[in-house]
């Protein structure tokens, strides 16, 4: 269910409590002693009590029982399991257990971005370990095939299993939104990643990769549109259920007359009078804004320093923290564009700024140019960029918090716009309170310059902040159009009915007069409250809840894909088919657990 910010300790306890409906849904009961959930099938105690943990155990271990669909069949199954009468699937044969182990290893290799050929190395490592620790079992390894061809096929099989599970869930989505990311790839070809966020009947939110589109083969907006429509049709998603679009800020996406967004909005004609909501600031927010605030090409100069440090300064102790962070982000070697994107993160740039004196000393020692360190305007621009990017980092981290609803994300955006107004006023007043790095540079320059010499031009920085304000207003303006819907969703009991749309006033008044619902709202988290709200009594309010819940509230899944790419860019830049690339990114970003028994028994659900 929804993972919303909690309002009280009472609410935390509620979210962790065992829920009676899990018994039929996931075949678990509340244990007689202690906390958790006891599985009726394998009699294992699931320590965590959150629904995602219980659901993951059921889907991974006991997907076989999904064949009991009807309510009376499900109830009879529970009774049989309580008595210990286990309608088991046939136990796995030794060959099937070996196949399951091979599938698990193939998945781990995919998650780590390893090449297909590295399975053989893993096989040898396991054989050495077994020979020394369990010599009687070393023969087991003879049956596990981790050859490149087999590993490649197993990754595709896992991908198909996950894909079919997503499509089965997508058929029940009441509303959904798409996120289109065409800035993630720095590999040998560019791709468009298409993510879907859907809301089912019980208001459970699902965020998954829908498809990957090769932009080399779908260069025109029309071809891209056709590929997206085909993916939606394959998943059983109609355009009439689409509520929102989150995109990057490229011309391909948001061009006024020829961008993909305008085409999508024309196609997605909603019968419920909601135009498709579009906002383009969530994805790669720091990249969007840093191009506007990097007034002196600071990033290009700094990236040259990093290249020199990684090639000629790796043994210097003062750079070890920087090198460690670089390697954890994208390995020992790094693509130039990927390096620039990494440097545009506020935390990274701040670390480099703190090492500027050490970097200058290093550049002098290797005979590299240090002209920037004598340019007072460049140094001031460097300090200003560090400060602004640090402020952007804070809002970016807030927008990465997953499943907190678009209403909470909108509040963060509005708060940051207020902060930008404050920063602009402080610049006009020559107040550098919230510009720590710039203030530090100014203080250092004052020690070496004449008293009457001008150090910095704050008017330039005021203009930069103004541009940033306009960018935020442009990229998030659609969310302001549905501000009332977001407020109504987040605070239904404090929202004044006279300010609500006419169609919802009667329901809202009835809701606010219901003491039992108020108690549920107060003690449960927001997702649980709306999931339990009777649809027959509050159809309009429940419809609004579904739409708002389906809007992307964070960039977490896109960041997960981008992080996977940057860590494994050299593996992913090798020749791979689009299908294999799709498989790797699905495995890396999914929250769905593969149904292992179905995979080893060859019972993968049919795909459209």
Coordinates of N, CA, C and O in Angstrom, one line a residue, residues 237-316:
X237 N -3.6 -0.8 -21.5 CA -3.9 0.5 -20.9 C -4.5 1.4 -22.0 O -3.9 1.7 -23.0
X238 N -5.7 1.9 -21.7 CA -6.3 2.8 -22.7 C -5.9 4.3 -22.3 O -5.7 4.6 -21.2
X239 N -5.9 5.1 -23.3 CA -5.5 6.5 -23.1 C -6.5 7.2 -22.3 O -6.1 8.2 -21.6
X240 N -7.7 6.8 -22.3 CA -8.8 7.5 -21.5 C -8.5 7.4 -20.0 O -9.0 8.2 -19.2
X241 N -7.7 6.4 -19.6 CA -7.3 6.3 -18.1 C -6.1 7.0 -17.8 O -5.7 7.1 -16.6
X242 N -5.4 7.7 -18.7 CA -4.2 8.4 -18.4 C -4.5 9.7 -17.8 O -5.3 10.5 -18.3
X243 N -3.8 10.0 -16.7 CA -4.1 11.2 -15.9 C -2.9 12.2 -16.1 O -3.1 13.4 -16.2
X244 N -1.7 11.7 -16.1 CA -0.5 12.7 -16.1 C 0.6 12.2 -16.9 O 0.8 11.0 -17.2
X245 N 1.5 13.2 -17.3 CA 2.7 13.0 -18.0 C 3.8 13.7 -17.3 O 3.8 14.9 -17.1
X246 N 4.9 13.0 -17.0 CA 6.1 13.6 -16.4 C 7.2 13.4 -17.5 O 7.4 12.2 -17.9
X247 N 7.9 14.4 -17.8 CA 8.9 14.3 -18.9 C 10.2 15.1 -18.5 O 10.2 15.8 -17.5
X248 N 11.2 14.9 -19.3 CA 12.4 15.8 -19.2 C 12.0 17.1 -19.9 O 10.9 17.3 -20.4
X249 N 13.0 18.0 -20.0 CA 12.8 19.3 -20.5 C 13.3 19.5 -21.9 O 13.5 20.6 -22.4
X250 N 13.6 18.4 -22.6 CA 14.2 18.5 -24.0 C 13.1 19.0 -25.0 O 11.9 18.8 -24.7
X251 N 13.5 19.5 -26.1 CA 12.6 20.0 -27.1 C 11.8 18.8 -27.7 O 10.6 19.0 -28.1
X252 N 12.4 17.6 -27.7 CA 11.7 16.5 -28.2 C 10.4 16.2 -27.4 O 9.4 15.7 -27.9
X253 N 10.5 16.5 -26.1 CA 9.4 16.3 -25.2 C 8.5 17.5 -25.1 O 7.2 17.3 -25.2
X254 N 9.0 18.7 -24.9 CA 8.1 19.8 -24.6 C 8.1 20.9 -25.7 O 7.7 22.0 -25.4
X255 N 8.6 20.6 -26.9 CA 8.5 21.6 -27.9 C 7.1 22.1 -28.1 O 6.1 21.3 -28.1
X256 N 6.9 23.4 -28.3 CA 5.5 24.0 -28.2 C 4.6 23.4 -29.2 O 3.4 23.1 -28.9
X257 N 5.0 23.2 -30.4 CA 4.1 22.7 -31.5 C 4.4 21.3 -31.9 O 3.6 20.6 -32.5
X258 N 5.7 20.9 -31.8 CA 6.1 19.6 -32.3 C 6.6 18.6 -31.2 O 7.2 17.6 -31.5
X259 N 6.4 19.0 -29.9 CA 6.9 18.1 -28.9 C 6.0 16.9 -28.7 O 4.8 16.9 -29.0
X260 N 6.5 15.8 -28.1 CA 5.7 14.6 -27.8 C 4.6 14.9 -26.9 O 3.5 14.3 -27.1
X261 N 4.7 15.8 -25.9 CA 3.7 16.0 -25.0 C 2.4 16.5 -25.6 O 1.3 16.1 -25.3
X262 N 2.6 17.5 -26.6 CA 1.4 18.0 -27.3 C 0.7 16.9 -28.0 O -0.6 16.9 -28.1
X263 N 1.4 16.0 -28.7 CA 0.8 14.9 -29.4 C 0.0 14.0 -28.4 O -1.1 13.6 -28.7
X264 N 0.6 13.7 -27.3 CA 0.0 12.8 -26.3 C -1.3 13.4 -25.7 O -2.3 12.7 -25.5
X265 N -1.2 14.7 -25.5 CA -2.4 15.3 -24.9 C -3.6 15.4 -25.9 O -4.7 15.3 -25.4
X266 N -3.2 15.5 -27.1 CA -4.3 15.5 -28.1 C -5.0 14.1 -28.2 O -6.2 14.0 -28.4
X267 N -4.2 13.1 -28.1 CA -4.7 11.7 -28.2 C -5.5 11.3 -27.0 O -6.5 10.6 -27.0
X268 N -5.0 11.8 -25.8 CA -5.6 11.3 -24.5 C -6.7 12.2 -24.2 O -6.6 13.1 -23.3
X269 N -7.9 12.0 -24.8 CA -9.1 12.8 -24.5 C -9.8 12.1 -23.4 O -10.3 11.0 -23.6
X270 N -9.9 12.7 -22.2 CA -10.5 12.1 -21.1 C -12.0 12.4 -21.0 O -12.4 13.6 -21.1
X271 N -12.8 11.4 -20.7 CA -14.2 11.7 -20.6 C -14.6 12.4 -19.3 O -15.8 12.7 -19.1
X272 N -13.7 12.5 -18.3 CA -14.0 13.0 -17.0 C -13.6 14.5 -16.9 O -13.5 15.0 -15.8
X273 N -13.3 15.1 -18.0 CA -13.0 16.6 -18.0 C -11.7 16.9 -17.4 O -11.4 18.1 -17.2
X274 N -10.8 16.0 -17.1 CA -9.5 16.2 -16.7 C -8.6 16.2 -17.9 O -8.4 15.2 -18.5
X275 N -8.0 17.3 -18.2 CA -6.9 17.3 -19.2 C -5.7 16.6 -18.6 O -5.5 16.5 -17.4
X276 N -4.9 16.0 -19.5 CA -3.7 15.3 -19.0 C -2.8 16.3 -18.4 O -2.4 17.3 -19.0
X277 N -2.4 16.1 -17.1 CA -1.5 17.0 -16.4 C -0.1 16.7 -16.8 O 0.4 15.5 -16.7
X278 N 0.6 17.7 -17.1 CA 2.0 17.6 -17.6 C 3.0 18.4 -16.7 O 2.7 19.6 -16.5
X279 N 4.0 17.8 -16.2 CA 5.1 18.6 -15.5 C 6.4 18.0 -15.9 O 6.6 16.8 -16.0
X280 N 7.4 18.9 -16.2 CA 8.7 18.4 -16.7 C 9.9 18.8 -15.9 O 11.0 18.8 -16.3
X281 N 9.6 19.0 -14.6 CA 10.7 19.3 -13.7 C 11.2 18.2 -12.8 O 12.3 18.3 -12.2
X282 N 10.4 17.2 -12.7 CA 10.8 16.1 -11.7 C 12.1 15.3 -12.2 O 12.9 15.0 -11.3
X283 N 12.2 15.1 -13.5 CA 13.2 14.2 -13.9 C 14.5 15.0 -14.2 O 14.5 15.9 -14.9
X284 N 15.6 14.6 -13.5 CA 16.9 15.2 -13.6 C 16.8 16.7 -13.3 O 17.2 17.5 -14.1
X285 N 16.2 17.1 -12.2 CA 16.0 18.5 -11.8 C 17.3 19.2 -11.8 O 17.4 20.4 -12.3
X286 N 18.3 18.6 -11.3 CA 19.6 19.3 -11.2 C 20.2 19.6 -12.5 O 20.9 20.6 -12.8
X287 N 20.0 18.7 -13.5 CA 20.4 19.0 -14.9 C 19.7 20.1 -15.5 O 20.2 21.0 -16.2
X288 N 18.4 20.1 -15.3 CA 17.5 21.2 -15.8 C 18.0 22.5 -15.4 O 18.1 23.5 -16.2
X289 N 18.3 22.7 -14.1 CA 18.6 24.0 -13.5 C 20.0 24.4 -13.7 O 20.3 25.6 -13.8
X290 N 20.9 23.4 -13.7 CA 22.3 23.8 -13.6 C 22.8 24.4 -14.9 O 23.7 25.2 -14.9
X291 N 22.1 24.1 -16.0 CA 22.5 24.8 -17.3 C 22.2 26.3 -17.2 O 22.8 27.1 -17.9
X292 N 21.2 26.6 -16.5 CA 20.8 28.0 -16.3 C 21.7 28.8 -15.4 O 21.9 30.0 -15.5
X293 N 22.2 28.1 -14.4 CA 23.0 28.8 -13.4 C 24.5 28.7 -13.6 O 25.3 29.4 -12.9
X294 N 25.0 27.8 -14.5 CA 26.4 27.7 -14.8 C 26.8 28.8 -15.8 O 26.9 28.6 -17.0
X295 N 26.9 30.0 -15.3 CA 27.1 31.2 -16.1 C 28.5 31.3 -16.7 O 28.7 32.2 -17.6
X296 N 29.5 30.5 -16.3 CA 30.8 30.7 -16.7 C 31.5 29.4 -17.1 O 32.7 29.2 -17.0
X297 N 30.6 28.4 -17.5 CA 31.2 27.1 -17.9 C 32.0 26.5 -16.8 O 33.1 25.9 -17.1
X298 N 31.6 26.6 -15.6 CA 32.4 26.0 -14.4 C 32.5 24.5 -14.6 O 33.6 24.0 -14.3
X299 N 31.4 23.9 -14.9 CA 31.4 22.4 -14.9 C 32.5 21.8 -15.9 O 33.2 20.9 -15.6
X300 N 32.6 22.5 -17.1 CA 33.6 22.0 -18.0 C 35.0 22.1 -17.5 O 35.8 21.1 -17.7
X301 N 35.3 23.2 -16.8 CA 36.7 23.3 -16.2 C 36.9 22.3 -15.1 O 38.0 21.6 -15.0
X302 N 35.9 22.1 -14.2 CA 36.0 21.2 -13.1 C 36.2 19.8 -13.6 O 36.9 19.0 -13.1
X303 N 35.4 19.4 -14.7 CA 35.5 18.0 -15.2 C 36.9 17.7 -15.7 O 37.4 16.6 -15.6
X304 N 37.6 18.8 -16.3 CA 39.0 18.6 -16.7 C 39.9 18.3 -15.5 O 40.8 17.5 -15.6
X305 N 39.6 19.0 -14.4 CA 40.4 18.7 -13.2 C 40.2 17.3 -12.7 O 41.2 16.6 -12.4
X306 N 39.0 16.8 -12.8 CA 38.7 15.4 -12.3 C 39.4 14.4 -13.2 O 40.0 13.4 -12.7
X307 N 39.4 14.6 -14.5 CA 40.1 13.7 -15.4 C 41.6 13.6 -15.0 O 42.2 12.5 -15.0
X308 N 42.2 14.8 -14.8 CA 43.6 14.8 -14.4 C 43.9 14.1 -13.0 O 44.9 13.4 -12.9
X309 N 43.0 14.3 -12.1 CA 43.1 13.7 -10.8 C 43.0 12.2 -10.9 O 43.8 11.4 -10.3
X310 N 42.1 11.7 -11.8 CA 41.9 10.3 -11.9 C 43.0 9.6 -12.7 O 43.2 8.4 -12.6
X311 N 43.7 10.4 -13.4 CA 44.8 9.8 -14.2 C 46.2 10.0 -13.6 O 47.1 9.2 -13.7
X312 N 46.4 11.2 -12.9 CA 47.7 11.5 -12.4 C 47.8 11.8 -10.9 O 48.8 12.1 -10.4
X313 N 46.6 11.8 -10.2 CA 46.6 12.1 -8.8 C 45.9 11.1 -7.9 O 45.5 11.4 -6.8
X314 N 45.8 9.8 -8.4 CA 45.1 8.8 -7.7 C 45.7 8.4 -6.4 O 45.1 7.9 -5.5
X315 N 47.0 8.6 -6.2 CA 47.7 8.2 -5.0 C 47.7 9.4 -3.9 O 48.2 9.2 -2.8
X316 N 47.3 10.5 -4.3 CA 47.3 11.6 -3.4 C 46.2 11.5 -2.3 O 45.0 11.3 -2.6

